[in-house]
């Protein structure tokens, strides 16, 4: 999962687009497939990070139970 710390450690993706023009204006950008895959992975990681943050915010005021308490309740203490 992508954390903010890990996000800062990711080097910028170097893009090498080729442009297709129409009437002298850039109409499309074509990038190598490897760069496309890297962008897809980065976008998926960012979406996961946003989902995680939203879930944490949603549960911020919910009561919690410690792992030790769960183990005690389940009779798993050693």
PDB file of C-alpha atoms in Angstrom:
ATOM      1  CA  UNK A   1       0.000   0.000   0.000  1.00  0.00           C
ATOM      2  CA  UNK A   2       1.190   3.471  -0.786  1.00  0.00           C
ATOM      3  CA  UNK A   3       1.946   5.712   2.170  1.00  0.00           C
ATOM      4  CA  UNK A   4       2.776   9.393   2.039  1.00  0.00           C
ATOM      5  CA  UNK A   5       6.368   8.570   2.962  1.00  0.00           C
ATOM      6  CA  UNK A   6       6.613   6.020   0.146  1.00  0.00           C
ATOM      7  CA  UNK A   7       4.971   8.454  -2.268  1.00  0.00           C
ATOM      8  CA  UNK A   8       7.710  10.988  -1.569  1.00  0.00           C
ATOM      9  CA  UNK A   9      10.327   8.307  -2.300  1.00  0.00           C
ATOM     10  CA  UNK A  10       8.912   7.438  -5.726  1.00  0.00           C
ATOM     11  CA  UNK A  11      10.989   9.022  -8.470  1.00  0.00           C
ATOM     12  CA  UNK A  12       9.104  11.091 -10.979  1.00  0.00           C
ATOM     13  CA  UNK A  13       8.010   9.069 -13.980  1.00  0.00           C
ATOM     14  CA  UNK A  14       9.895  10.278 -17.020  1.00  0.00           C
ATOM     15  CA  UNK A  15       7.505  10.454 -19.961  1.00  0.00           C
ATOM     16  CA  UNK A  16       8.584  10.324 -23.568  1.00  0.00           C
ATOM     17  CA  UNK A  17       5.458  11.252 -25.519  1.00  0.00           C
ATOM     18  CA  UNK A  18       5.087  11.426 -29.256  1.00  0.00           C
ATOM     19  CA  UNK A  19       2.476  13.938 -30.354  1.00  0.00           C
ATOM     20  CA  UNK A  20      -0.043  13.517 -33.137  1.00  0.00           C
ATOM     21  CA  UNK A  21      -1.183  16.801 -34.552  1.00  0.00           C
ATOM     22  CA  UNK A  22      -4.277  17.843 -36.431  1.00  0.00           C
ATOM     23  CA  UNK A  23      -4.403  21.156 -38.255  1.00  0.00           C
ATOM     24  CA  UNK A  24      -1.107  22.101 -36.644  1.00  0.00           C
ATOM     25  CA  UNK A  25      -2.362  21.570 -33.076  1.00  0.00           C
ATOM     26  CA  UNK A  26      -1.440  18.734 -30.737  1.00  0.00           C
ATOM     27  CA  UNK A  27      -4.374  16.347 -30.731  1.00  0.00           C
ATOM     28  CA  UNK A  28      -3.025  13.190 -29.051  1.00  0.00           C
ATOM     29  CA  UNK A  29      -0.038  12.118 -26.992  1.00  0.00           C
ATOM     30  CA  UNK A  30       1.290   8.586 -27.381  1.00  0.00           C
ATOM     31  CA  UNK A  31       3.601   7.170 -24.718  1.00  0.00           C
ATOM     32  CA  UNK A  32       5.570   3.904 -24.553  1.00  0.00           C
ATOM     33  CA  UNK A  33       3.592   1.039 -23.039  1.00  0.00           C
ATOM     34  CA  UNK A  34       6.012   0.720 -20.106  1.00  0.00           C
ATOM     35  CA  UNK A  35       5.350   4.351 -19.149  1.00  0.00           C
ATOM     36  CA  UNK A  36       1.604   3.780 -19.504  1.00  0.00           C
ATOM     37  CA  UNK A  37       1.809   0.822 -17.097  1.00  0.00           C
ATOM     38  CA  UNK A  38       3.829   2.880 -14.598  1.00  0.00           C
ATOM     39  CA  UNK A  39       1.192   5.633 -14.713  1.00  0.00           C
ATOM     40  CA  UNK A  40      -1.610   3.099 -14.202  1.00  0.00           C
ATOM     41  CA  UNK A  41       0.172   1.635 -11.177  1.00  0.00           C
ATOM     42  CA  UNK A  42       0.766   5.082  -9.683  1.00  0.00           C
ATOM     43  CA  UNK A  43      -2.877   6.054 -10.193  1.00  0.00           C
ATOM     44  CA  UNK A  44      -4.060   2.809  -8.569  1.00  0.00           C
ATOM     45  CA  UNK A  45      -1.749   3.408  -5.591  1.00  0.00           C
ATOM     46  CA  UNK A  46      -3.027   6.965  -5.204  1.00  0.00           C
ATOM     47  CA  UNK A  47      -6.640   5.767  -5.344  1.00  0.00           C
ATOM     48  CA  UNK A  48      -5.842   3.191  -2.633  1.00  0.00           C
ATOM     49  CA  UNK A  49      -4.277   5.916  -0.489  1.00  0.00           C
ATOM     50  CA  UNK A  50      -7.329   8.149  -0.923  1.00  0.00           C
ATOM     51  CA  UNK A  51      -9.650   5.240  -0.026  1.00  0.00           C
ATOM     52  CA  UNK A  52      -7.583   4.443   3.068  1.00  0.00           C
ATOM     53  CA  UNK A  53      -7.654   8.054   4.227  1.00  0.00           C
ATOM     54  CA  UNK A  54     -11.412   8.255   3.684  1.00  0.00           C
ATOM     55  CA  UNK A  55     -11.965   5.031   5.645  1.00  0.00           C
ATOM     56  CA  UNK A  56      -9.766   6.236   8.503  1.00  0.00           C
ATOM     57  CA  UNK A  57     -11.646   9.530   8.625  1.00  0.00           C
ATOM     58  CA  UNK A  58     -14.990   7.732   8.582  1.00  0.00           C
ATOM     59  CA  UNK A  59     -13.946   5.500  11.489  1.00  0.00           C
ATOM     60  CA  UNK A  60     -12.084   8.189  13.441  1.00  0.00           C
ATOM     61  CA  UNK A  61     -14.717   8.468  16.185  1.00  0.00           C
ATOM     62  CA  UNK A  62     -15.650   4.784  16.359  1.00  0.00           C
ATOM     63  CA  UNK A  63     -14.844   2.835  19.527  1.00  0.00           C
ATOM     64  CA  UNK A  64     -11.907   0.476  19.201  1.00  0.00           C
ATOM     65  CA  UNK A  65     -10.660  -2.644  20.922  1.00  0.00           C
ATOM     66  CA  UNK A  66      -6.990  -3.344  21.489  1.00  0.00           C
ATOM     67  CA  UNK A  67      -5.374  -6.507  20.185  1.00  0.00           C
ATOM     68  CA  UNK A  68      -4.714  -7.603  23.774  1.00  0.00           C
ATOM     69  CA  UNK A  69      -8.441  -7.246  24.557  1.00  0.00           C
ATOM     70  CA  UNK A  70      -9.434  -9.232  21.457  1.00  0.00           C
ATOM     71  CA  UNK A  71      -7.006 -12.002  22.437  1.00  0.00           C
ATOM     72  CA  UNK A  72      -8.434 -12.025  25.961  1.00  0.00           C
ATOM     73  CA  UNK A  73     -12.012 -12.172  24.669  1.00  0.00           C
ATOM     74  CA  UNK A  74     -11.126 -15.063  22.351  1.00  0.00           C
ATOM     75  CA  UNK A  75      -9.144 -16.897  25.004  1.00  0.00           C
ATOM     76  CA  UNK A  76      -5.937 -16.612  23.014  1.00  0.00           C
ATOM     77  CA  UNK A  77      -3.692 -15.141  25.693  1.00  0.00           C
ATOM     78  CA  UNK A  78      -0.511 -17.073  26.283  1.00  0.00           C
TER      79      UNK A  78
END
